[in-house]
Structure formats: structure tokens, C-alpha cells
Tab-separated table of N, CA and C in Angstrom:
chain	number	residue	atom	x	y	z
A	18	MET	N	-0.847	21.243	6.353
A	18	MET	CA	-0.521	20.956	4.939
A	18	MET	C	0.981	21.295	4.647
A	19	GLU	N	1.438	22.373	5.175
A	19	GLU	CA	2.842	22.809	4.914
A	19	GLU	C	3.787	21.762	5.421
A	20	LYS	N	3.456	21.209	6.614
A	20	LYS	CA	4.411	20.186	7.153
A	20	LYS	C	4.461	18.945	6.277
A	21	LEU	N	3.291	18.498	5.773
A	21	LEU	CA	3.283	17.359	4.842
A	21	LEU	C	4.100	17.754	3.552
A	22	LYS	N	3.837	18.886	3.020
A	22	LYS	CA	4.537	19.295	1.770
A	22	LYS	C	6.011	19.261	2.006
A	23	GLN	N	6.503	19.823	3.105
A	23	GLN	CA	7.875	19.910	3.427
A	23	GLN	C	8.476	18.508	3.651
A	24	ARG	N	7.809	17.707	4.400
A	24	ARG	CA	8.307	16.366	4.784
A	24	ARG	C	8.362	15.493	3.592
A	25	TRP	N	7.383	15.533	2.692
A	25	TRP	CA	7.310	14.652	1.529
A	25	TRP	C	7.906	15.264	0.342
A	26	GLY	N	8.423	16.512	0.370
A	26	GLY	CA	9.019	17.168	-0.745
A	26	GLY	C	8.012	17.502	-1.922
A	27	LEU	N	6.852	17.926	-1.533
A	27	LEU	CA	5.805	18.263	-2.521
A	27	LEU	C	5.751	19.717	-2.788
A	28	THR	N	5.166	20.112	-3.837
A	28	THR	CA	5.152	21.510	-4.276
A	28	THR	C	3.802	22.172	-4.178
A	29	SER	N	2.719	21.373	-4.130
A	29	SER	CA	1.385	22.024	-4.068
A	29	SER	C	0.385	21.301	-3.171
A	30	ASN	N	-0.558	22.036	-2.690
A	30	ASN	CA	-1.636	21.487	-1.878
A	30	ASN	C	-2.423	20.423	-2.659
A	31	PHE	N	-2.596	20.649	-3.940
A	31	PHE	CA	-3.299	19.660	-4.746
A	31	PHE	C	-2.573	18.287	-4.758
A	32	GLN	N	-1.283	18.322	-4.793
A	32	GLN	CA	-0.519	17.054	-4.819
A	32	GLN	C	-0.657	16.381	-3.480
A	33	VAL	N	-0.696	17.099	-2.342
A	33	VAL	CA	-0.932	16.473	-1.061
A	33	VAL	C	-2.351	15.852	-1.033
A	34	LEU	N	-3.316	16.551	-1.576
A	34	LEU	CA	-4.684	15.951	-1.651
A	34	LEU	C	-4.736	14.737	-2.457
A	35	LEU	N	-4.012	14.745	-3.642
A	35	LEU	CA	-4.043	13.495	-4.420
A	35	LEU	C	-3.394	12.329	-3.683
A	36	ILE	N	-2.349	12.593	-3.037
A	36	ILE	CA	-1.629	11.525	-2.256
A	36	ILE	C	-2.540	10.978	-1.162
A	37	LEU	N	-3.213	11.853	-0.458
A	37	LEU	CA	-4.171	11.393	0.585
A	37	LEU	C	-5.302	10.553	0.037
A	38	ILE	N	-5.780	10.986	-1.158
A	38	ILE	CA	-6.819	10.206	-1.886
A	38	ILE	C	-6.280	8.829	-2.258
A	39	VAL	N	-5.038	8.766	-2.721
A	39	VAL	CA	-4.493	7.498	-3.107
A	39	VAL	C	-4.402	6.591	-1.947
A	40	PHE	N	-3.976	7.103	-0.749
A	40	PHE	CA	-3.906	6.236	0.496
A	40	PHE	C	-5.250	5.663	0.783
A	41	SER	N	-6.244	6.491	0.698
A	41	SER	CA	-7.657	6.016	1.086
A	41	SER	C	-8.213	5.066	0.068
A	42	VAL	N	-8.100	5.373	-1.213
A	42	VAL	CA	-8.588	4.481	-2.235
A	42	VAL	C	-7.900	3.178	-2.215
A	43	ASN	N	-6.601	3.183	-2.011
A	43	ASN	CA	-5.813	1.963	-2.027
A	43	ASN	C	-6.159	1.046	-0.785
A	44	GLY	N	-6.392	1.659	0.306
A	44	GLY	CA	-6.815	0.892	1.485
A	44	GLY	C	-8.120	0.132	1.260
A	45	SER	N	-9.090	0.845	0.701
A	45	SER	CA	-10.327	0.254	0.382
A	45	SER	C	-10.216	-0.847	-0.668
A	46	PHE	N	-9.384	-0.578	-1.723
A	46	PHE	CA	-9.158	-1.500	-2.764
A	46	PHE	C	-8.524	-2.795	-2.206
A	47	ALA	N	-7.483	-2.617	-1.348
A	47	ALA	CA	-6.783	-3.782	-0.742
A	47	ALA	C	-7.804	-4.694	0.012
A	48	ALA	N	-8.651	-4.037	0.796
A	48	ALA	CA	-9.623	-4.795	1.592
A	48	ALA	C	-10.610	-5.430	0.672
A	49	TRP	N	-10.998	-4.842	-0.380
A	49	TRP	CA	-11.939	-5.407	-1.383
A	49	TRP	C	-11.386	-6.672	-2.058
A	50	ILE	N	-10.055	-6.572	-2.406
A	50	ILE	CA	-9.392	-7.627	-3.155
A	50	ILE	C	-9.134	-8.781	-2.192
A	51	ALA	N	-8.885	-8.502	-0.896
A	51	ALA	CA	-8.558	-9.552	0.086
A	51	ALA	C	-9.709	-10.482	0.297
A	52	LYS	N	-10.942	-10.051	0.145
A	52	LYS	CA	-12.089	-10.880	0.433
A	52	LYS	C	-12.146	-12.146	-0.454
A	53	PRO	N	-12.058	-11.956	-1.783
A	53	PRO	CA	-12.121	-13.208	-2.632
A	53	PRO	C	-10.841	-14.047	-2.455
A	54	LEU	N	-9.709	-13.411	-2.202
A	54	LEU	CA	-8.445	-14.211	-1.945
A	54	LEU	C	-8.581	-15.035	-0.681
A	55	THR	N	-9.163	-14.415	0.339
A	55	THR	CA	-9.359	-15.208	1.564
A	55	THR	C	-10.297	-16.424	1.348
A	56	GLU	N	-11.347	-16.139	0.589
A	56	GLU	CA	-12.270	-17.288	0.269
A	56	GLU	C	-11.616	-18.332	-0.653
A	57	SER	N	-10.739	-17.873	-1.577
A	57	SER	CA	-10.063	-18.825	-2.494
A	57	SER	C	-9.111	-19.762	-1.850
A	58	ILE	N	-8.547	-19.281	-0.678
A	58	ILE	CA	-7.693	-20.230	0.072
A	58	ILE	C	-8.459	-21.059	1.043
A	59	GLY	N	-9.845	-20.922	1.024
A	59	GLY	CA	-10.602	-21.820	1.849
A	59	GLY	C	-10.901	-21.260	3.188
A	60	LEU	N	-10.743	-19.947	3.387
A	60	LEU	CA	-11.099	-19.421	4.730
A	60	LEU	C	-12.358	-18.579	4.542
A	61	ASP	N	-13.446	-18.960	5.287
A	61	ASP	CA	-14.746	-18.287	5.223
A	61	ASP	C	-14.957	-17.707	6.554
A	62	TYR	N	-15.524	-16.493	6.584
A	62	TYR	CA	-15.837	-15.797	7.892
A	62	TYR	C	-16.731	-16.598	8.733
A	63	GLU	N	-17.692	-17.235	8.169
A	63	GLU	CA	-18.709	-17.906	8.858
A	63	GLU	C	-18.279	-19.307	9.457
A	64	THR	N	-17.248	-19.905	8.798
A	64	THR	CA	-16.871	-21.305	9.200
A	64	THR	C	-15.508	-21.396	9.756
A	65	THR	N	-14.697	-20.363	9.693
A	65	THR	CA	-13.308	-20.358	10.142
A	65	THR	C	-13.198	-19.729	11.541
A	66	ASN	N	-12.358	-20.261	12.368
A	66	ASN	CA	-12.090	-19.759	13.681
A	66	ASN	C	-11.559	-18.250	13.490
A	67	PRO	N	-12.114	-17.363	14.242
A	67	PRO	CA	-11.719	-15.923	14.057
A	67	PRO	C	-10.203	-15.719	14.347
A	68	TRP	N	-9.629	-16.522	15.235
A	68	TRP	CA	-8.190	-16.423	15.536
A	68	TRP	C	-7.350	-16.833	14.371
A	69	ILE	N	-7.861	-17.512	13.388
A	69	ILE	CA	-7.170	-17.878	12.153
A	69	ILE	C	-7.572	-16.873	11.048
A	70	PHE	N	-8.881	-16.662	10.936
A	70	PHE	CA	-9.347	-15.905	9.770
A	70	PHE	C	-8.750	-14.476	9.778
A	71	TRP	N	-8.896	-13.780	10.895
A	71	TRP	CA	-8.513	-12.341	10.869
A	71	TRP	C	-7.048	-12.088	10.793
A	72	PRO	N	-6.145	-12.863	11.374
A	72	PRO	CA	-4.730	-12.569	11.122
A	72	PRO	C	-4.344	-12.868	9.690
A	73	VAL	N	-4.929	-13.933	9.093
A	73	VAL	CA	-4.639	-14.200	7.653
A	73	VAL	C	-5.155	-13.087	6.772
A	74	ARG	N	-6.360	-12.648	7.070
A	74	ARG	CA	-7.041	-11.541	6.255
A	74	ARG	C	-6.221	-10.276	6.358
A	75	ILE	N	-5.789	-9.919	7.608
A	75	ILE	CA	-4.951	-8.713	7.795
A	75	ILE	C	-3.628	-8.750	7.051
A	76	LEU	N	-3.029	-9.933	7.129
A	76	LEU	CA	-1.736	-10.084	6.371
A	76	LEU	C	-1.911	-9.973	4.860
A	77	LEU	N	-3.000	-10.494	4.410
A	77	LEU	CA	-3.335	-10.389	2.907
A	77	LEU	C	-3.560	-8.914	2.598
A	78	ILE	N	-4.324	-8.241	3.418
A	78	ILE	CA	-4.580	-6.796	3.128
A	78	ILE	C	-3.283	-6.060	3.116
A	79	PHE	N	-2.398	-6.284	4.074
A	79	PHE	CA	-1.083	-5.614	4.127
A	79	PHE	C	-0.272	-5.810	2.892
A	80	PHE	N	-0.124	-7.063	2.430
A	80	PHE	CA	0.625	-7.332	1.258
A	80	PHE	C	0.017	-6.820	-0.071
A	81	ILE	N	-1.250	-6.918	-0.120
A	81	ILE	CA	-1.996	-6.328	-1.272
A	81	ILE	C	-1.782	-4.886	-1.296
A	82	TYR	N	-1.967	-4.226	-0.177
A	82	TYR	CA	-1.766	-2.756	-0.136
A	82	TYR	C	-0.413	-2.283	-0.584
A	83	GLN	N	0.579	-3.027	-0.141
A	83	GLN	CA	1.955	-2.680	-0.597
A	83	GLN	C	2.121	-2.821	-2.071
A	84	LEU	N	1.573	-3.930	-2.641
A	84	LEU	CA	1.740	-4.187	-4.078
A	84	LEU	C	0.891	-3.228	-4.924
A	85	THR	N	-0.201	-2.844	-4.507
A	85	THR	CA	-1.111	-1.994	-5.291
A	85	THR	C	-0.920	-0.506	-5.096
A	86	LEU	N	-0.166	-0.105	-4.066
A	86	LEU	CA	0.044	1.342	-3.829
A	86	LEU	C	0.662	2.058	-5.006
A	87	PRO	N	1.703	1.544	-5.647
A	87	PRO	CA	2.245	2.304	-6.798
A	87	PRO	C	1.227	2.231	-8.013
A	88	LEU	N	0.483	1.240	-8.123
A	88	LEU	CA	-0.515	1.175	-9.202
A	88	LEU	C	-1.588	2.221	-9.087
A	89	VAL	N	-2.128	2.263	-7.935
A	89	VAL	CA	-3.218	3.263	-7.614
A	89	VAL	C	-2.585	4.690	-7.715
A	90	GLY	N	-1.337	4.851	-7.309
A	90	GLY	CA	-0.596	6.087	-7.368
A	90	GLY	C	-0.475	6.468	-8.836
A	91	PHE	N	-0.206	5.498	-9.690
A	91	PHE	CA	0.005	5.746	-11.096
A	91	PHE	C	-1.339	6.277	-11.701
A	92	VAL	N	-2.447	5.696	-11.308
A	92	VAL	CA	-3.747	6.106	-11.772
A	92	VAL	C	-4.017	7.552	-11.500
A	93	PHE	N	-3.538	7.984	-10.298
A	93	PHE	CA	-3.770	9.419	-9.880
A	93	PHE	C	-2.570	10.296	-10.251
A	94	GLY	N	-1.599	9.814	-11.064
A	94	GLY	CA	-0.458	10.564	-11.442
A	94	GLY	C	0.562	10.794	-10.388
A	95	GLN	N	0.639	9.890	-9.413
A	95	GLN	CA	1.590	10.090	-8.317
A	95	GLN	C	2.519	8.862	-8.197
A	96	PHE	N	2.790	8.129	-9.254
A	96	PHE	CA	3.603	6.908	-9.211
A	96	PHE	C	4.978	7.266	-8.626
A	97	LYS	N	5.638	8.288	-9.126
A	97	LYS	CA	7.021	8.538	-8.724
A	97	LYS	C	7.099	8.751	-7.179
A	98	PHE	N	6.072	9.473	-6.622
A	98	PHE	CA	6.109	9.700	-5.229
A	98	PHE	C	5.961	8.338	-4.429
A	99	PHE	N	5.010	7.526	-4.777
A	99	PHE	CA	4.832	6.294	-4.075
A	99	PHE	C	5.980	5.319	-4.305
A	100	TRP	N	6.534	5.275	-5.535
A	100	TRP	CA	7.673	4.410	-5.739
A	100	TRP	C	8.906	4.788	-4.909
A	101	ASN	N	9.223	6.059	-4.880
A	101	ASN	CA	10.384	6.526	-4.162
A	101	ASN	C	10.262	6.504	-2.656
A	102	PHE	N	9.100	6.882	-2.133
A	102	PHE	CA	8.955	7.021	-0.745
A	102	PHE	C	8.458	5.879	0.020
A	103	PHE	N	7.756	4.934	-0.637
A	103	PHE	CA	7.146	3.805	0.102
A	103	PHE	C	7.543	2.440	-0.495
A	104	THR	N	7.270	2.169	-1.728
A	104	THR	CA	7.470	0.880	-2.319
A	104	THR	C	8.985	0.619	-2.337
A	105	LYS	N	9.730	1.490	-2.770
A	105	LYS	CA	11.195	1.209	-2.924
A	105	LYS	C	11.814	0.957	-1.573
A	106	LYS	N	11.364	1.746	-0.566
A	106	LYS	CA	11.926	1.452	0.796
A	106	LYS	C	11.451	0.200	1.377
A	107	MET	N	10.215	-0.192	1.093
A	107	MET	CA	9.698	-1.485	1.600
A	107	MET	C	10.450	-2.643	0.949
A	108	LEU	N	10.640	-2.545	-0.346
A	108	LEU	CA	11.406	-3.622	-1.035
A	108	LEU	C	12.787	-3.794	-0.583
A	109	MET	N	13.436	-2.643	-0.275
A	109	MET	CA	14.844	-2.644	0.241
A	109	MET	C	14.864	-3.335	1.624
A	110	ARG	N	13.851	-3.033	2.433
A	110	ARG	CA	13.779	-3.694	3.732
A	110	ARG	C	13.520	-5.181	3.641
A	111	MET	N	12.917	-5.573	2.573
A	111	MET	CA	12.617	-7.006	2.447
A	111	MET	C	13.792	-7.730	1.814
A	112	GLY	N	14.929	-7.101	1.520
A	112	GLY	CA	16.071	-7.740	0.991
A	112	GLY	C	16.317	-7.612	-0.468
A	113	PHE	N	15.612	-6.683	-1.137
A	113	PHE	CA	15.863	-6.455	-2.582
A	113	PHE	C	16.751	-5.211	-2.778
A	114	LYS	N	17.643	-4.985	-1.901
A	114	LYS	CA	18.519	-3.811	-1.905
A	114	LYS	C	19.393	-3.770	-3.177
A	115	LYS	N	19.875	-4.910	-3.678
A	115	LYS	CA	20.776	-4.950	-4.719
A	115	LYS	C	20.155	-4.473	-6.103
A	116	PHE	N	18.790	-4.444	-6.133
A	116	PHE	CA	18.143	-3.948	-7.330
A	116	PHE	C	18.140	-2.485	-7.397
A	117	PHE	N	18.330	-1.756	-6.328
A	117	PHE	CA	18.178	-0.310	-6.260
A	117	PHE	C	19.495	0.404	-5.972
A	118	THR	N	20.583	-0.326	-5.792
A	118	THR	CA	21.810	0.343	-5.512
A	118	THR	C	22.770	0.139	-6.823
A	119	LYS	N	23.555	1.104	-6.974
A	119	LYS	CA	24.436	1.076	-8.166
A	119	LYS	C	25.782	0.452	-7.769
A	120	ASP	N	26.270	-0.535	-8.437
A	120	ASP	CA	27.506	-1.175	-8.217
A	120	ASP	C	28.624	-0.724	-9.149
């Protein structure tokens, strides 16, 4: 726990616990949301080739996870942590650097 607290700049074990809960809840939430989205674009597990279905489903889960991580973090009172350490870095890597740097 101490290594995580030091690495992430946290102050309490409770905050570490909340962050780990957010990661797990958000993963399940992203997978749950991806199912109807996969079906809405016309891909069904029973009728679609697995070589098409699973890569599309995994990509959807990945993007949904990234988008909902700060929202789930907000629900658990950890928005600032997830915004600064994960979402902001991901958006900067995707080319949105100009929105986060001061000119």
C-alpha cells in the first residue's frame, strides 16, 4: 500500500482503496455498456465472425473505459486523481496537448 500511496501521491489507505474500487467498477461498467453498443452497430456474438466481433468489442471497451473513468471517479470522490493521472495524460497522447498547456 505504501508504494502505491507514494507513487500516486496519495495520503491515506482509504484513498487507495477507493481508487482500486473505481478501477474495478469502471471496468465492469465499460464492458456492460459495450454490449448494447456492439449490438447497435450490427455485431452479434452469435452471427458475427469472432475475428471481427472480439477486436471491435475490445476496442469499444477500451474507449468507453477511458471516457467513463473520470465520471466513475467523480462518483467515488476521486475525480481529481483520475483526471490528472490518467485522462489528462491519455488526451495529451491523443493530440489534445494544446488544451492543457499554457501559452
